[in-house]
Amino acid sequence: MSSDFYRSIADYYDYIFPANEKQVAFITEQMQGDCTSKALLEVGCGTGNLCNQLTQHFEHVSAIDINPLMIEKAEAKAFDSGRSIDLSCLDMLQIKSAFRPQHLDAIVCFGNTLAHLDSLLEISNFLQQAHFLLKPGGQIFLQIVNFDRILQDNIRSLPVIDNKHIRFERFYSYDATSHKITFRTILTENVNKTAIENTTSLFPLQKNQLKDILHDCGFPHIQFFGTFTKEAWHESSMATIVAASC
């Protein structure tokens, strides 16, 4: 999984993906109780918005990202807010070697991070490692684009993110032979009209594939949602959101 894709947009990341209180509420509600003695790991933390918010609810928060510039920004954000977060620049396929077994109460992986892995084998590898780190009864929370909808309806683009700072366009091109999606983005800074174009590959992980892998990796209790407000998942949902426990 390459870190190059997001490096060039790191300075604009918070304009594209601002803090989202609904994500925090989703996690804390699913944990069903006081989390002040619990430990959580965020995988793919970006500039640290979510992990920063979660320090208000969890005793110990760790967060990783493969991009060192993202980690620098997350560290600065934590320092400015006076929050204690254990931040590391780390590939998500290396978490087993970086954290103690059965030490975590929750693992969070949002922002379509899972789809940046290369194959079902890599996705299974990550989820096996996640299971290894979670305490019995621990939970993993996942969020990806609803690729069932993308493939079924031949979706070629996602909604444009447009605000006073930036315009962020996202385009999909599916290749049936490789079973990969070419993800192309155009970020335009609205002040000076500078445009940054990027391309990367995504694995279009579908709901039933994810469900089967989670079962195989030791997560028997799996819930699917279409939004962070817990609307039911259906084929036309924009997202596939998961809460699964050991």
Tab-separated table of C-alpha atoms in Angstrom:
chain	number	residue	atom	x	y	z
A	1	MET	CA	0.000	0.000	0.000
A	2	SER	CA	1.657	3.238	-1.166
A	3	SER	CA	1.662	6.472	0.791
A	4	ASP	CA	2.267	8.601	-2.304
A	5	PHE	CA	-1.392	9.069	-3.196
A	6	TYR	CA	-2.235	11.239	-0.182
A	7	ARG	CA	1.114	12.981	0.275
A	8	SER	CA	0.381	15.746	-2.218
A	9	ILE	CA	-3.030	16.532	-0.704
A	10	ALA	CA	-1.975	16.381	2.953
A	11	ASP	CA	-2.106	20.170	3.321
A	12	TYR	CA	-5.739	20.158	2.165
A	13	TYR	CA	-6.865	16.962	3.882
A	14	ASP	CA	-8.946	18.633	6.592
A	15	TYR	CA	-10.858	20.609	3.971
A	16	ILE	CA	-11.732	17.356	2.194
A	17	PHE	CA	-12.399	15.148	5.217
A	18	PRO	CA	-13.206	17.312	8.269
A	19	ALA	CA	-13.888	15.949	11.740
A	20	ASN	CA	-17.111	13.946	11.890
A	21	GLU	CA	-18.963	13.694	15.205
A	22	LYS	CA	-21.228	10.983	13.776
A	23	GLN	CA	-18.242	8.644	13.552
A	24	VAL	CA	-17.424	9.243	17.209
A	25	ALA	CA	-21.036	8.653	18.264
A	26	PHE	CA	-21.196	5.459	16.201
A	27	ILE	CA	-18.099	4.013	17.874
A	28	THR	CA	-19.009	4.959	21.431
A	29	GLU	CA	-22.592	3.730	21.072
A	30	GLN	CA	-21.432	0.398	19.681
A	31	MET	CA	-19.028	-0.015	22.607
A	32	GLN	CA	-22.101	0.079	24.880
A	33	GLY	CA	-20.735	1.568	28.035
A	34	ASP	CA	-17.988	3.563	29.669
A	35	CYS	CA	-14.832	3.518	27.526
A	36	THR	CA	-12.634	5.524	29.895
A	37	SER	CA	-10.621	2.420	30.847
A	38	LYS	CA	-10.398	1.052	27.306
A	39	ALA	CA	-7.708	1.061	24.600
A	40	LEU	CA	-8.343	1.825	20.918
A	41	LEU	CA	-6.255	1.783	17.742
A	42	GLU	CA	-7.120	3.800	14.643
A	43	VAL	CA	-5.690	2.445	11.381
A	44	GLY	CA	-5.278	5.030	8.623
A	45	CYS	CA	-5.651	8.069	10.861
A	46	GLY	CA	-4.861	10.742	8.275
A	47	THR	CA	-4.288	14.096	9.994
A	48	GLY	CA	-5.683	12.791	13.275
A	49	ASN	CA	-9.178	14.262	13.461
A	50	LEU	CA	-10.929	11.102	14.651
A	51	CYS	CA	-8.261	9.826	17.042
A	52	ASN	CA	-8.104	13.304	18.582
A	53	GLN	CA	-11.833	13.227	19.255
A	54	LEU	CA	-11.691	9.683	20.618
A	55	THR	CA	-9.223	10.648	23.362
A	56	GLN	CA	-12.203	12.243	25.104
A	57	HIS	CA	-13.793	8.802	25.443
A	58	PHE	CA	-10.973	6.227	25.637
A	59	GLU	CA	-8.181	5.956	28.192
A	60	HIS	CA	-5.524	5.052	25.643
A	61	VAL	CA	-5.640	5.894	21.930
A	62	SER	CA	-3.054	4.747	19.389
A	63	ALA	CA	-3.137	5.677	15.714
A	64	ILE	CA	-1.134	4.758	12.623
A	65	ASP	CA	-0.830	5.960	9.056
A	66	ILE	CA	1.526	4.887	6.283
A	67	ASN	CA	2.149	8.494	5.266
A	68	PRO	CA	4.760	10.283	7.435
A	69	LEU	CA	3.392	13.721	6.531
A	70	MET	CA	-0.041	12.719	7.824
A	71	ILE	CA	1.537	11.550	11.087
A	72	GLU	CA	3.393	14.862	11.429
A	73	LYS	CA	0.117	16.737	11.058
A	74	ALA	CA	-1.645	14.403	13.509
A	75	GLU	CA	1.151	14.925	16.054
A	76	ALA	CA	0.876	18.699	15.702
A	77	LYS	CA	-2.880	18.514	16.127
A	78	ALA	CA	-2.555	16.367	19.261
A	79	PHE	CA	0.052	18.755	20.713
A	80	ASP	CA	-2.100	21.817	20.030
A	81	SER	CA	-5.125	20.222	21.696
A	82	GLY	CA	-3.162	18.810	24.634
A	83	ARG	CA	-4.253	15.270	23.808
A	84	SER	CA	-2.144	12.157	24.418
A	85	ILE	CA	-2.080	9.865	21.358
A	86	ASP	CA	0.467	7.165	20.551
A	87	LEU	CA	1.085	7.964	16.870
A	88	SER	CA	3.215	5.842	14.513
A	89	CYS	CA	4.083	5.820	10.822
A	90	LEU	CA	3.273	2.199	10.047
A	91	ASP	CA	1.905	-0.032	7.293
A	92	MET	CA	-1.446	-1.505	8.329
A	93	LEU	CA	-0.132	-4.985	7.480
A	94	GLN	CA	2.469	-4.668	10.243
A	95	ILE	CA	0.233	-4.003	13.246
A	96	LYS	CA	0.751	-7.477	14.737
A	97	SER	CA	4.434	-6.754	15.316
A	98	ALA	CA	3.832	-3.273	16.722
A	99	PHE	CA	1.179	-3.898	19.390
A	100	ARG	CA	0.688	-6.411	22.185
A	101	PRO	CA	-1.685	-9.351	21.611
A	102	GLN	CA	-5.169	-9.156	23.129
A	103	HIS	CA	-4.461	-5.651	24.399
A	104	LEU	CA	-7.000	-3.565	22.468
A	105	ASP	CA	-10.704	-3.104	23.111
A	106	ALA	CA	-11.396	-1.581	19.694
A	107	ILE	CA	-9.807	-1.072	16.282
A	108	VAL	CA	-11.123	1.568	13.874
A	109	CYS	CA	-10.403	1.618	10.134
A	110	PHE	CA	-12.495	4.230	8.312
A	111	GLY	CA	-12.057	6.360	5.199
A	112	ASN	CA	-11.981	3.518	2.650
A	113	THR	CA	-8.535	2.557	3.972
A	114	LEU	CA	-9.280	-1.167	3.640
A	115	ALA	CA	-9.837	-0.799	-0.114
A	116	HIS	CA	-6.263	0.394	-0.564
A	117	LEU	CA	-5.051	-3.133	0.174
A	118	ASP	CA	-4.169	-5.157	-2.896
A	119	SER	CA	-6.239	-8.334	-2.624
A	120	LEU	CA	-8.603	-10.473	-0.574
A	121	LEU	CA	-5.486	-12.157	0.821
A	122	GLU	CA	-4.106	-8.862	2.126
A	123	ILE	CA	-7.493	-7.896	3.563
A	124	SER	CA	-7.683	-11.258	5.335
A	125	ASN	CA	-4.119	-10.774	6.589
A	126	PHE	CA	-5.007	-7.407	8.111
A	127	LEU	CA	-8.181	-8.709	9.766
A	128	GLN	CA	-6.318	-11.714	11.198
A	129	GLN	CA	-3.780	-9.345	12.721
A	130	ALA	CA	-6.575	-7.157	14.073
A	131	HIS	CA	-8.187	-10.190	15.714
A	132	PHE	CA	-4.816	-11.099	17.261
A	133	LEU	CA	-4.593	-7.672	18.923
A	134	LEU	CA	-8.162	-7.474	20.223
A	135	LYS	CA	-9.241	-8.700	23.627
A	136	PRO	CA	-11.970	-11.381	23.666
A	137	GLY	CA	-15.175	-9.494	22.916
A	138	GLY	CA	-13.236	-6.617	21.358
A	139	GLN	CA	-14.672	-4.855	18.331
A	140	ILE	CA	-13.443	-3.725	14.934
A	141	PHE	CA	-15.147	-0.874	13.099
A	142	LEU	CA	-14.745	-0.571	9.324
A	143	GLN	CA	-15.988	1.832	6.664
A	144	ILE	CA	-15.478	1.579	2.920
A	145	VAL	CA	-17.277	2.776	-0.168
A	146	ASN	CA	-20.221	0.524	-1.055
A	147	PHE	CA	-18.526	-1.304	-3.902
A	148	ASP	CA	-21.628	-3.431	-4.498
A	149	ARG	CA	-23.284	-0.241	-5.750
A	150	ILE	CA	-20.200	0.869	-7.672
A	151	LEU	CA	-19.954	-2.401	-9.600
A	152	GLN	CA	-23.671	-3.062	-10.074
A	153	ASP	CA	-24.499	0.450	-11.307
A	154	ASN	CA	-21.171	1.043	-13.073
A	155	ILE	CA	-20.586	4.190	-11.029
A	156	ARG	CA	-17.880	6.314	-12.648
A	157	SER	CA	-17.593	9.118	-10.100
A	158	LEU	CA	-18.323	10.021	-6.489
A	159	PRO	CA	-20.020	13.248	-5.377
A	160	VAL	CA	-17.791	16.302	-5.726
A	161	ILE	CA	-16.569	17.826	-2.459
A	162	ASP	CA	-16.787	21.576	-2.994
A	163	ASN	CA	-16.278	24.288	-0.382
A	164	LYS	CA	-14.650	27.710	-0.116
A	165	HIS	CA	-11.197	26.145	0.143
A	166	ILE	CA	-11.121	23.306	-2.378
A	167	ARG	CA	-12.941	21.357	-5.056
A	168	PHE	CA	-12.249	17.609	-4.913
A	169	GLU	CA	-13.342	15.442	-7.831
A	170	ARG	CA	-13.186	11.628	-7.701
A	171	PHE	CA	-13.432	9.250	-10.647
A	172	TYR	CA	-13.642	5.443	-10.801
A	173	SER	CA	-12.703	3.144	-13.673
A	174	TYR	CA	-13.253	-0.584	-13.145
A	175	ASP	CA	-11.154	-3.197	-14.947
A	176	ALA	CA	-12.876	-6.593	-14.938
A	177	THR	CA	-9.713	-8.477	-15.893
A	178	SER	CA	-7.688	-7.343	-12.887
A	179	HIS	CA	-10.789	-6.799	-10.710
A	180	LYS	CA	-9.351	-3.436	-9.668
A	181	ILE	CA	-10.623	0.114	-9.739
A	182	THR	CA	-8.436	2.947	-10.936
A	183	PHE	CA	-9.207	5.832	-8.603
A	184	ARG	CA	-8.367	9.243	-10.089
A	185	THR	CA	-8.729	12.499	-8.186
A	186	ILE	CA	-8.454	16.168	-9.075
A	187	LEU	CA	-7.964	18.598	-6.200
A	188	THR	CA	-8.366	22.266	-7.124
A	189	GLU	CA	-7.437	24.961	-4.636
A	190	ASN	CA	-10.163	27.575	-4.937
A	191	VAL	CA	-7.961	30.607	-4.242
A	192	ASN	CA	-5.228	30.226	-6.855
A	193	LYS	CA	-6.889	27.468	-8.932
A	194	THR	CA	-3.883	25.156	-8.577
A	195	ALA	CA	-4.883	21.616	-9.580
A	196	ILE	CA	-3.350	18.421	-8.177
A	197	GLU	CA	-4.110	15.146	-9.945
A	198	ASN	CA	-3.507	11.695	-8.456
A	199	THR	CA	-4.210	8.098	-9.398
A	200	THR	CA	-4.149	4.919	-7.341
A	201	SER	CA	-5.631	1.423	-7.391
A	202	LEU	CA	-8.485	0.215	-5.176
A	203	PHE	CA	-9.731	-3.292	-4.453
A	204	PRO	CA	-13.555	-3.239	-4.788
A	205	LEU	CA	-14.374	-5.255	-1.673
A	206	GLN	CA	-18.025	-6.282	-1.633
A	207	LYS	CA	-20.233	-6.813	1.393
A	208	ASN	CA	-20.488	-10.605	1.253
A	209	GLN	CA	-16.756	-10.947	0.641
A	210	LEU	CA	-16.075	-8.849	3.719
A	211	LYS	CA	-18.604	-10.799	5.770
A	212	ASP	CA	-17.005	-14.135	4.844
A	213	ILE	CA	-13.484	-12.914	5.604
A	214	LEU	CA	-14.545	-11.518	8.977
A	215	HIS	CA	-16.128	-14.864	9.894
A	216	ASP	CA	-13.011	-16.734	8.819
A	217	CYS	CA	-10.812	-14.391	10.864
A	218	GLY	CA	-12.726	-15.017	14.090
A	219	PHE	CA	-15.422	-12.340	14.116
A	220	PRO	CA	-18.731	-14.228	14.531
A	221	HIS	CA	-20.853	-11.195	15.410
A	222	ILE	CA	-21.112	-8.828	12.443
A	223	GLN	CA	-23.406	-5.845	11.838
A	224	PHE	CA	-23.643	-3.898	8.582
A	225	PHE	CA	-24.887	-0.320	8.267
A	226	GLY	CA	-25.303	2.141	5.431
A	227	THR	CA	-24.565	5.276	7.471
A	228	PHE	CA	-22.919	6.232	10.755
A	229	THR	CA	-26.400	6.952	12.122
A	230	LYS	CA	-27.030	3.193	11.775
A	231	GLU	CA	-29.394	3.233	8.839
A	232	ALA	CA	-29.727	-0.256	7.392
A	233	TRP	CA	-27.290	-1.230	4.653
A	234	HIS	CA	-28.791	-1.774	1.218
A	235	GLU	CA	-27.355	-2.057	-2.264
A	236	SER	CA	-27.871	1.649	-2.951
A	237	SER	CA	-26.135	2.820	0.252
A	238	MET	CA	-23.186	5.117	-0.310
A	239	ALA	CA	-21.054	3.312	2.276
A	240	THR	CA	-20.521	-0.107	3.782
A	241	ILE	CA	-19.988	0.291	7.523
A	242	VAL	CA	-19.207	-2.634	9.815
A	243	ALA	CA	-19.161	-3.317	13.526
A	244	ALA	CA	-17.799	-6.801	14.272
A	245	SER	CA	-16.789	-8.404	17.551
A	246	CYS	CA	-14.614	-11.358	18.503
